[in-house]
Amino acid sequence: GAVVSQHPSRVICKSGTSVKIECRSLDFQATTMFWYRQFPKQSLMLMATSNEGSKATYEQGVEKDKFLINHASLTLSTLTVTSAHPEDSSFYICSATPTFIAKNIQYFGAGTRLSVL
Amino acid sequence: DAKTTQPPSMDCAEGRAANLPCNHSTISGNEYVYWYRQIHSQGPQYIIHGLKNNETNEMASLIITEDRKSSTLILPHATLRDTAVYYCIVRAPMYSGGGADGLTFGKGTHLIIQP
């Protein structure tokens, strides 16, 4: 159990285009999902917290108008990188915490490697 | 979240026990110790967590010192597939004041299993 699916696993796009990444909890409901970013040889950095039915909370330094987050259901959150540029190339990873389980365990997707040309 | 300190890298022979230490001297009374690992180019994977008693599951054992200022993750019979970066994270559980917050990842320990 506790599987998180992330799609696509890899995307290459031209500068200026938008890219949407989906994160789904397959066998549990998740009121809260998280989005992380990881640059080469660095650790994961939290970008934003996505709450079902409400606006996402962004970490300091993360542009909310550039990284649009939608959490329309208890099993799906999406991250859209708008007007992507080469500096947005990174490994994007989502995670989800099962609702009503007081353990604070996060289950992660496999990640999306974004390359902006 | 309390700060943690881990060695940057460790080697272990295949088939032997891998013991990964973590110091968390500023841990609060309601904070748990969580361990995750990240295999190269994959998302992190939850391993185990504990409060003060030793814990064991199908993946690993967690030994927490009596004063809770340090802990050790034990992989009893390491295989090549256990090569990964291991993260020790200290935080409160949900609904205990900690909330559903994102994780703060340090640099972790890069464990390399040698054949």
XYZ file of C-alpha atoms in Angstrom:
232
model
C 0.000 0.000 0.000
C 0.816 3.723 0.150
C 1.786 4.145 -3.487
C 2.292 7.562 -5.026
C 2.367 7.803 -8.795
C 4.035 10.722 -10.542
C 3.764 11.473 -14.236
C 5.600 12.075 -16.467
C 8.900 10.618 -15.330
C 10.853 12.709 -17.773
C 10.043 15.716 -19.911
C 12.062 17.823 -22.310
C 10.583 21.119 -23.392
C 11.512 24.334 -25.139
C 12.132 27.513 -23.226
C 8.934 29.486 -22.712
C 6.557 26.549 -22.695
C 4.572 25.241 -19.719
C 4.834 21.787 -18.256
C 2.317 20.011 -16.037
C 3.340 17.293 -13.592
C 0.759 15.050 -11.931
C 0.994 13.400 -8.528
C -1.556 10.773 -7.526
C -1.999 8.770 -4.347
C -3.195 5.414 -5.663
C -4.440 3.620 -2.576
C -5.008 6.303 0.030
C -6.460 9.753 0.415
C -4.134 12.644 1.015
C -5.406 15.965 2.280
C -1.877 17.280 2.020
C 0.707 16.745 -0.689
C 4.129 18.277 -1.021
C 6.321 19.327 -3.915
C 10.104 19.216 -3.747
C 12.877 20.151 -6.137
C 16.330 18.622 -6.295
C 19.276 20.019 -8.239
C 22.229 17.784 -9.132
C 24.304 16.665 -6.166
C 22.044 18.531 -3.760
C 19.411 17.494 -1.277
C 15.663 17.820 -1.758
C 14.251 21.267 -1.116
C 10.609 21.778 -0.227
C 8.881 24.058 -2.723
C 5.288 24.085 -1.565
C 2.594 22.409 0.462
C -0.565 21.520 -1.419
C -3.826 21.277 0.520
C -6.961 19.811 -1.040
C -9.541 22.475 -1.706
C -7.387 25.439 -0.727
C -4.468 27.485 -1.942
C -0.997 26.048 -1.778
C 1.581 27.377 0.651
C 4.900 28.241 -0.964
C 8.317 28.266 0.637
C 10.315 31.441 0.685
C 11.904 32.168 -2.663
C 9.516 29.986 -4.684
C 7.435 32.015 -7.154
C 3.783 31.055 -6.827
C 2.932 32.506 -10.235
C 5.583 30.410 -11.895
C 4.878 27.138 -10.092
C 1.113 26.707 -10.146
C -0.256 24.055 -7.839
C -3.746 22.589 -7.966
C -5.053 20.025 -5.482
C -8.589 19.452 -6.671
C -9.185 16.063 -5.103
C -7.928 13.944 -2.220
C -5.829 11.855 -4.593
C -4.460 14.301 -7.143
C -2.166 17.313 -7.051
C -0.634 18.958 -10.093
C 2.374 21.236 -10.481
C 2.565 23.410 -13.571
C 5.859 25.067 -14.390
C 4.836 28.091 -16.419
C 7.086 29.690 -19.021
C 9.881 27.278 -18.208
C 13.473 28.397 -18.631
C 16.741 26.426 -18.537
C 17.292 27.350 -14.878
C 14.058 25.476 -14.047
C 15.655 22.234 -15.204
C 15.634 20.002 -12.152
C 14.251 16.844 -10.579
C 10.759 17.498 -9.222
C 9.361 15.104 -6.624
C 5.972 14.967 -4.941
C 4.956 13.289 -1.725
C 1.722 12.603 0.098
C 0.752 12.006 3.709
C -2.235 9.710 4.341
C -5.154 11.512 5.946
C -6.175 10.441 9.450
C -2.935 8.639 10.204
C -0.999 10.430 12.912
C 2.438 9.262 11.906
C 3.552 12.043 9.566
C 5.044 9.536 7.152
C 5.425 10.823 3.642
C 5.258 8.607 0.574
C 7.094 9.856 -2.462
C 6.587 9.652 -6.168
C 9.392 8.495 -8.441
C 10.113 12.042 -9.539
C 9.997 13.990 -12.800
C 13.176 15.056 -14.500
C 12.564 18.314 -16.335
C 15.001 19.503 -18.978
C 14.342 22.913 -20.518
C 16.220 23.630 -23.722
C 12.472 20.350 13.612
C 15.569 19.431 15.571
C 18.878 19.527 13.721
C 20.545 16.232 12.842
C 24.151 15.351 12.081
C 25.175 12.396 9.920
C 28.493 11.283 8.426
C 28.649 12.238 4.736
C 29.547 8.759 3.534
C 30.058 5.174 4.645
C 31.112 1.929 3.041
C 29.840 -1.517 3.951
C 30.549 -4.968 2.557
C 27.693 -6.815 0.943
C 26.049 -9.246 3.353
C 27.287 -7.423 6.434
C 25.243 -5.217 8.733
C 25.265 -1.528 7.872
C 25.066 0.759 10.896
C 24.238 4.376 10.114
C 24.561 6.853 12.997
C 22.641 10.077 13.529
C 23.081 12.712 16.216
C 20.071 14.790 17.283
C 21.079 16.309 20.598
C 18.380 19.031 20.512
C 15.465 16.640 20.021
C 12.277 17.619 21.865
C 10.148 15.289 23.948
C 7.411 14.887 21.336
C 9.678 14.520 18.318
C 10.166 11.234 16.537
C 13.196 10.049 14.583
C 12.405 9.195 10.950
C 14.667 7.555 8.387
C 14.266 7.824 4.638
C 16.560 6.816 1.820
C 16.962 7.944 -1.756
C 18.350 5.622 -4.359
C 19.968 7.481 -7.221
C 17.468 9.274 -9.507
C 14.453 8.014 -7.561
C 12.079 9.538 -5.025
C 12.864 9.030 -1.342
C 11.545 5.951 0.429
C 10.322 5.791 4.016
C 12.240 3.240 6.081
C 11.312 3.422 9.745
C 10.575 5.766 12.613
C 10.592 5.696 16.411
C 10.165 7.756 19.568
C 12.253 6.118 22.284
C 11.919 2.373 22.020
C 13.881 0.340 19.532
C 11.904 -0.447 16.409
C 12.208 -3.125 13.758
C 10.419 -3.733 10.495
C 11.048 -5.709 7.342
C 13.585 -3.184 6.093
C 15.641 -2.185 9.108
C 16.051 -1.718 12.841
C 16.218 1.586 14.662
C 18.129 1.892 17.902
C 17.561 5.091 19.893
C 19.770 5.877 22.874
C 18.145 6.251 26.270
C 18.739 10.013 26.308
C 17.368 10.172 22.737
C 20.246 12.333 21.582
C 21.385 9.869 18.966
C 20.176 6.890 17.001
C 21.452 4.180 14.677
C 19.751 2.713 11.645
C 20.729 -0.895 11.073
C 20.385 -2.719 7.779
C 21.035 -6.288 8.959
C 22.247 -7.848 5.712
C 23.162 -5.120 3.259
C 22.818 -5.779 -0.459
C 24.010 -3.784 -3.456
C 20.469 -2.424 -3.807
C 20.858 -0.705 -0.431
C 23.355 1.738 -1.919
C 21.625 5.094 -1.429
C 21.650 8.358 0.496
C 20.100 7.847 3.927
C 18.400 10.738 5.691
C 17.733 10.998 9.413
C 14.944 13.501 10.133
C 13.544 14.523 13.504
C 10.045 15.949 13.748
C 6.786 15.795 15.641
C 4.011 13.537 14.324
C 0.807 14.954 12.882
C -1.899 16.052 15.280
C 0.668 16.542 18.017
C 1.471 20.136 17.216
C 3.751 19.248 14.344
C 1.118 19.489 11.633
C 1.438 18.075 8.158
C 4.623 19.875 7.237
C 7.098 19.232 4.507
C 10.332 17.485 5.356
C 13.649 19.255 5.780
C 16.343 17.107 4.221
C 19.951 17.513 5.309
C 22.843 16.122 3.325
C 22.354 12.579 4.637
C 24.810 9.693 4.535
C 25.791 8.205 1.212
C 25.989 4.490 1.948
C 27.944 2.483 -0.586
C 27.646 -1.284 -0.437
C 30.758 -2.942 -1.765
C 30.530 -6.332 -3.506
